[in-house]
mmCIF file of C-alpha atoms in Angstrom:
data_model
loop_
_atom_site.group_PDB
_atom_site.id
_atom_site.type_symbol
_atom_site.label_atom_id
_atom_site.label_comp_id
_atom_site.label_asym_id
_atom_site.label_seq_id
_atom_site.Cartn_x
_atom_site.Cartn_y
_atom_site.Cartn_z
ATOM 1 C CA PRO N 1 78.219 111.921 119.823
ATOM 2 C CA TYR N 2 81.784 110.738 120.233
ATOM 3 C CA LEU N 3 83.833 112.937 122.592
ATOM 4 C CA SER N 4 80.856 115.268 123.100
ATOM 5 C CA PRO N 5 80.098 116.983 126.430
ATOM 6 C CA ASP N 6 77.273 114.518 126.978
ATOM 7 C CA LEU N 7 79.571 111.548 126.473
ATOM 8 C CA PHE N 8 81.949 112.871 129.117
ATOM 9 C CA ARG N 9 79.045 113.692 131.450
ATOM 10 C CA LEU N 10 78.041 110.034 131.283
ATOM 11 C CA TRP N 11 81.669 108.987 131.654
ATOM 12 C CA LYS N 12 81.878 110.954 134.904
ATOM 13 C CA VAL N 13 78.702 109.300 136.161
ATOM 14 C CA ALA N 14 80.295 105.899 135.494
ATOM 15 C CA LEU N 15 83.527 107.033 137.123
ATOM 16 C CA ALA N 16 81.687 108.188 140.273
ATOM 17 C CA GLU N 17 79.865 104.863 140.503
ATOM 18 C CA ALA N 18 83.172 103.038 140.043
ATOM 19 C CA ALA N 19 84.626 105.041 142.931
ATOM 20 C CA ARG N 20 81.645 104.126 145.130
ATOM 21 C CA LEU N 21 82.194 100.446 144.354
ATOM 22 C CA ASP N 22 86.001 100.719 144.525
ATOM 23 C CA MET N 23 86.379 99.714 140.885
ATOM 24 C CA ASN N 24 88.516 101.057 138.046
ATOM 25 C CA VAL N 25 87.447 102.338 134.644
ATOM 26 C CA TRP N 26 89.619 101.919 131.550
ATOM 27 C CA ILE N 27 89.523 104.199 128.527
ATOM 28 C CA TYR N 28 88.347 102.429 125.392
ATOM 29 C CA ASP N 29 90.088 104.607 122.839
ATOM 30 C CA GLU N 30 87.699 104.568 119.861
ATOM 31 C CA ASN N 31 84.088 105.099 118.830
ATOM 32 C CA SER N 32 84.087 101.527 117.511
ATOM 33 C CA TYR N 33 87.077 99.746 115.957
ATOM 34 C CA PRO N 34 89.668 99.546 114.459
ATOM 35 C CA SER N 35 91.198 102.194 116.700
ATOM 36 C CA GLY N 36 92.816 105.174 115.043
ATOM 37 C CA PHE N 37 90.133 107.168 113.220
ATOM 38 C CA ALA N 38 88.446 108.750 116.293
ATOM 39 C CA GLY N 39 84.926 108.110 115.100
ATOM 40 C CA GLY N 40 85.717 109.838 111.785
ATOM 41 C CA LEU N 41 87.316 112.946 113.276
ATOM 42 C CA VAL N 42 90.887 112.092 112.244
ATOM 43 C CA PRO N 43 90.175 111.780 108.482
ATOM 44 C CA GLU N 44 87.936 114.846 108.688
ATOM 45 C CA LEU N 45 90.713 116.946 110.217
ATOM 46 C CA MET N 46 93.523 115.288 108.238
ATOM 47 C CA PRO N 47 92.284 114.278 104.760
ATOM 48 C CA GLU N 48 95.721 112.980 103.787
ATOM 49 C CA SER N 49 95.286 110.261 106.438
ATOM 50 C CA ARG N 50 92.804 108.333 104.248
ATOM 51 C CA GLY N 51 93.950 104.708 104.167
ATOM 52 C CA ARG N 52 95.944 103.217 101.307
ATOM 53 C CA GLY N 53 96.212 99.713 99.894
ATOM 54 C CA LEU N 54 98.425 98.103 97.247
ATOM 55 C CA HIS N 55 96.404 95.973 94.840
ATOM 56 C CA LEU N 56 98.216 93.548 92.541
ATOM 57 C CA ARG N 57 96.244 91.866 89.762
ATOM 58 C CA VAL N 58 97.277 89.670 86.865
ATOM 59 C CA VAL N 59 95.449 90.298 83.584
ATOM 60 C CA PRO N 60 95.571 88.272 80.346
ATOM 61 C CA GLN N 61 95.734 91.287 78.055
ATOM 62 C CA ALA N 62 97.418 94.669 77.860
ATOM 63 C CA PRO N 63 96.105 97.013 80.599
ATOM 64 C CA LYS N 64 95.458 100.717 80.243
ATOM 65 C CA TRP N 65 97.340 103.095 82.506
ATOM 66 C CA GLU N 66 94.944 104.490 85.125
ATOM 67 C CA PRO N 67 95.353 107.336 87.630
ATOM 68 C CA THR N 68 95.750 104.783 90.441
ATOM 69 C CA THR N 69 98.361 102.700 88.576
ATOM 70 C CA THR N 70 101.819 102.578 90.138
ATOM 71 C CA ALA N 71 103.546 100.125 87.814
ATOM 72 C CA VAL N 72 102.893 97.528 85.094
ATOM 73 C CA PHE N 73 104.974 94.386 84.576
ATOM 74 C CA ARG N 74 104.988 91.785 81.832
ATOM 75 C CA LEU N 75 105.121 88.238 83.211
ATOM 76 C CA ASP N 76 107.044 85.533 81.347
ATOM 77 C CA GLY N 77 107.497 82.358 83.367
ATOM 78 C CA ASP N 78 109.534 83.236 86.438
ATOM 79 C CA GLN N 79 110.515 86.649 85.049
ATOM 80 C CA ALA N 80 108.787 90.012 85.466
ATOM 81 C CA THR N 81 109.754 92.944 83.256
ATOM 82 C CA ASP N 82 108.808 96.509 84.168
ATOM 83 C CA VAL N 83 106.918 97.987 81.196
ATOM 84 C CA SER N 84 105.516 100.993 83.041
ATOM 85 C CA ASP N 85 107.054 103.590 80.710
ATOM 86 C CA ALA N 86 105.614 101.843 77.657
ATOM 87 C CA ALA N 87 102.218 101.526 79.346
ATOM 88 C CA ARG N 88 102.160 105.264 80.082
ATOM 89 C CA ALA N 89 103.154 106.128 76.520
ATOM 90 C CA GLY N 90 100.554 104.053 74.701
ATOM 91 C CA PRO N 91 99.136 100.632 74.017
ATOM 92 C CA LEU N 92 101.185 97.603 75.009
ATOM 93 C CA PRO N 93 101.301 94.441 72.898
ATOM 94 C CA ALA N 94 97.868 92.928 73.324
ATOM 95 C CA LYS N 95 98.985 89.364 73.929
ATOM 96 C CA GLY N 96 100.701 88.374 77.149
ATOM 97 C CA ARG N 97 100.272 88.232 80.910
ATOM 98 C CA TYR N 98 100.609 91.482 82.792
ATOM 99 C CA LEU N 99 100.703 92.383 86.452
ATOM 100 C CA VAL N 100 99.181 95.739 87.373
ATOM 101 C CA ALA N 101 100.130 97.430 90.651
ATOM 102 C CA ALA N 102 97.674 100.092 91.805
ATOM 103 C CA ILE N 103 97.178 102.117 94.972
ATOM 104 C CA GLN N 104 93.582 102.373 96.159
ATOM 105 C CA ARG N 105 92.248 104.608 98.932
ATOM 106 C CA ALA N 106 89.905 103.522 101.694
ATOM 107 C CA PRO N 107 86.220 104.308 101.005
ATOM 108 C CA ASN N 108 83.890 106.154 103.354
ATOM 109 C CA ARG N 109 81.791 103.794 105.461
ATOM 110 C CA GLY N 110 79.029 104.220 107.991
ATOM 111 C CA TRP N 111 81.075 102.130 110.417
ATOM 112 C CA HIS N 112 83.722 104.845 110.318
ATOM 113 C CA GLY N 113 81.335 107.724 110.937
ATOM 114 C CA ASP N 114 80.713 108.149 107.189
ATOM 115 C CA ARG N 115 84.429 108.831 106.863
ATOM 116 C CA SER N 116 87.301 106.526 105.920
ATOM 117 C CA TYR N 117 89.645 104.455 108.010
ATOM 118 C CA VAL N 118 93.153 105.858 108.181
ATOM 119 C CA ASP N 119 96.700 105.001 107.136
ATOM 120 C CA LEU N 120 98.416 104.389 110.475
ATOM 121 C CA LEU N 121 101.784 104.165 108.701
ATOM 122 C CA TYR N 122 101.467 107.755 107.418
ATOM 123 C CA PRO N 123 103.545 110.147 109.557
ATOM 124 C CA GLY N 124 101.483 112.129 112.049
ATOM 125 C CA VAL N 125 98.257 110.094 111.903
ATOM 126 C CA THR N 126 98.673 108.494 115.327
ATOM 127 C CA GLN N 127 99.650 111.863 116.817
ATOM 128 C CA LYS N 128 96.477 113.377 115.382
ATOM 129 C CA PHE N 129 94.471 110.510 116.878
ATOM 130 C CA LEU N 130 96.071 111.075 120.288
ATOM 131 C CA ASP N 131 95.444 114.822 120.055
ATOM 132 C CA VAL N 132 91.781 114.263 119.210
ATOM 133 C CA THR N 133 90.902 111.339 121.484
ATOM 134 C CA LEU N 134 93.210 110.906 124.463
ATOM 135 C CA GLU N 135 93.838 114.625 124.893
ATOM 136 C CA ALA N 136 90.063 115.033 125.229
ATOM 137 C CA TYR N 137 90.059 112.404 127.986
ATOM 138 C CA ARG N 138 93.007 114.130 129.645
ATOM 139 C CA ARG N 139 91.227 117.500 129.683
ATOM 140 C CA GLU N 140 88.056 116.002 131.133
ATOM 141 C CA LEU N 141 89.379 113.243 133.388
ATOM 142 C CA GLY N 142 93.133 113.642 133.654
ATOM 143 C CA GLY N 143 93.039 114.008 137.434
ATOM 144 C CA GLU N 144 92.164 110.317 137.677
ATOM 145 C CA PHE N 145 94.852 109.102 135.251
ATOM 146 C CA GLY N 146 96.960 106.487 136.966
ATOM 147 C CA ARG N 147 94.443 106.282 139.782
ATOM 148 C CA ARG N 148 90.825 105.325 139.178
ATOM 149 C CA ILE N 149 91.612 105.321 135.427
ATOM 150 C CA PRO N 150 94.617 102.976 135.125
ATOM 151 C CA GLY N 151 95.066 102.973 131.368
ATOM 152 C CA ALA N 152 93.836 102.992 127.779
ATOM 153 C CA PHE N 153 92.804 99.991 125.696
ATOM 154 C CA THR N 154 93.348 100.148 121.938
ATOM 155 C CA ASP N 155 91.269 97.831 119.763
ATOM 156 C CA GLU N 156 92.540 96.275 116.546
ATOM 157 C CA PRO N 157 94.518 99.106 114.925
ATOM 158 C CA GLU N 158 95.288 97.726 111.477
ATOM 159 C CA ILE N 159 97.266 98.613 108.385
ATOM 160 C CA ARG N 160 95.118 97.150 105.585
ATOM 161 C CA PRO N 161 92.526 99.946 105.456
ATOM 162 C CA ALA N 162 91.838 99.724 101.723
ATOM 163 C CA GLY N 163 92.227 95.987 101.098
ATOM 164 C CA GLY N 164 95.088 94.496 99.156
ATOM 165 C CA LEU N 165 98.508 94.768 100.794
ATOM 166 C CA PRO N 166 99.480 97.452 103.344
ATOM 167 C CA TRP N 167 100.884 100.630 101.825
ATOM 168 C CA THR N 168 101.820 104.156 102.737
ATOM 169 C CA GLU N 169 103.035 107.080 100.671
ATOM 170 C CA ASP N 170 106.735 106.908 101.516
ATOM 171 C CA LEU N 171 107.024 103.113 101.649
ATOM 172 C CA PRO N 172 109.219 102.913 98.499
ATOM 173 C CA GLN N 173 111.575 105.577 99.888
ATOM 174 C CA GLN N 174 111.775 103.865 103.287
ATOM 175 C CA PHE N 175 112.420 100.512 101.611
ATOM 176 C CA GLN N 176 115.199 101.943 99.439
ATOM 177 C CA GLN N 177 116.787 103.681 102.434
ATOM 178 C CA ARG N 178 116.659 100.706 104.793
ATOM 179 C CA ARG N 179 117.141 97.798 102.378
ATOM 180 C CA GLY N 180 119.223 99.350 99.641
ATOM 181 C CA TYR N 181 117.156 98.297 96.643
ATOM 182 C CA SER N 182 113.905 99.271 94.935
ATOM 183 C CA LEU N 183 110.572 98.031 96.245
ATOM 184 C CA THR N 184 108.694 99.337 93.206
ATOM 185 C CA ALA N 185 110.894 97.345 90.811
ATOM 186 C CA ASN N 186 110.211 94.205 92.843
ATOM 187 C CA LEU N 187 106.462 94.538 93.438
ATOM 188 C CA PRO N 188 105.643 91.373 91.422
ATOM 189 C CA GLY N 189 107.506 89.348 94.023
ATOM 190 C CA LEU N 190 104.871 90.233 96.611
ATOM 191 C CA SER N 191 102.289 88.073 94.842
ATOM 192 C CA GLN N 192 104.205 86.017 92.243
ATOM 193 C CA GLU N 193 107.149 83.657 92.634
ATOM 194 C CA VAL N 194 109.390 85.769 90.413
ATOM 195 C CA GLY N 195 112.835 87.184 91.090
ATOM 196 C CA ASP N 196 114.114 86.998 94.660
ATOM 197 C CA TRP N 197 110.524 86.949 95.934
ATOM 198 C CA GLN N 198 111.253 85.377 99.341
ATOM 199 C CA LYS N 199 113.742 88.104 100.216
ATOM 200 C CA VAL N 200 111.412 90.821 98.915
ATOM 201 C CA ARG N 201 108.459 89.582 100.959
ATOM 202 C CA HIS N 202 110.534 89.220 104.107
ATOM 203 C CA ASN N 203 111.943 92.722 103.759
ATOM 204 C CA TYR N 204 108.530 94.183 102.914
ATOM 205 C CA PHE N 205 106.760 92.753 105.966
ATOM 206 C CA HIS N 206 109.737 93.514 108.200
ATOM 207 C CA LEU N 207 109.521 97.150 107.121
ATOM 208 C CA LEU N 208 105.764 97.283 107.719
ATOM 209 C CA ASN N 209 106.307 96.008 111.247
ATOM 210 C CA ALA N 210 109.045 98.570 111.896
ATOM 211 C CA LEU N 211 106.945 101.462 110.609
ATOM 212 C CA PHE N 212 103.934 100.316 112.642
ATOM 213 C CA ILE N 213 106.086 100.365 115.781
ATOM 214 C CA GLU N 214 107.731 103.708 114.980
ATOM 215 C CA ARG N 215 104.668 105.581 113.781
ATOM 216 C CA CYS N 216 101.833 104.035 115.789
ATOM 217 C CA ALA N 217 102.736 101.839 118.762
ATOM 218 C CA GLN N 218 105.688 103.811 120.093
ATOM 219 C CA PRO N 219 104.137 107.320 120.077
ATOM 220 C CA TYR N 220 100.979 105.893 121.633
ATOM 221 C CA TYR N 221 102.992 104.141 124.368
ATOM 222 C CA GLU N 222 105.041 107.271 125.032
ATOM 223 C CA TRP N 223 101.929 109.449 125.344
ATOM 224 C CA CYS N 224 100.440 107.026 127.883
ATOM 225 C CA ALA N 225 103.686 106.792 129.866
ATOM 226 C CA LYS N 226 103.905 110.592 130.028
ATOM 227 C CA ASN N 227 100.310 110.790 131.276
ATOM 228 C CA ARG N 228 100.484 108.019 133.907
ATOM 229 C CA LEU N 229 98.432 105.536 131.900
ATOM 230 C CA ALA N 230 99.079 101.903 131.119
ATOM 231 C CA PHE N 231 98.869 101.096 127.403
ATOM 232 C CA THR N 232 97.300 97.820 126.354
ATOM 233 C CA GLY N 233 94.955 96.450 123.725
ATOM 234 C CA HIS N 234 94.567 94.008 120.878
ATOM 235 C CA TYR N 235 96.563 94.387 117.668
ATOM 236 C CA TRP N 236 95.285 93.175 114.314
ATOM 237 C CA ASP N 237 98.675 92.038 113.003
ATOM 238 C CA HIS N 238 97.494 88.486 112.319
ATOM 239 C CA GLU N 239 95.583 89.920 109.328
ATOM 240 C CA TRP N 240 98.733 91.160 107.624
#
């Protein structure tokens, strides 16, 4: 089992053989990939870390408001009108094109230890991952950090854990604070050429990149620097 005493017993066997051959051993930071869920331990210990995804779909008739719905817009040419309040209150006019914005959560999968992948943009998720995974390596093998164990390799951490577009709980608040206008009111621009869609998309992806650095890459790098480890790996940013 991941991070079990037997796993570290075998790790120490490999480390001893590496010393005999004058080789180094790098930490591979996950049970599989994408890195960040610690073989299912992070979502088990932190249920709020379950991944999120923004799904935008255009429908040819009035949609019903669902628990996962964030907003509903009526589409007319290059215009999108927010009709969320009317959708919550009752039936919308049947005819017309509507865009439904909904937040879905990542499902449990065998690949993720029968747990879900996580929302790396949610505050504290990367710290929980470091506490669970790299702190275990530090307790067991920390004497070789920066020596026979030069660093940690992270593999494909990604921010589309539930399909659709990347999302996290406070994304609208962060967008409003950093960009000065509402992301929720401009959600149609992420998939339709309505409103100032080029600006909205640029600002949206710029914010995702900033939050990924602040909440995932930077704390991970700082933990490694503090513990005499190099930090490297393969990001999955080309997917988003």
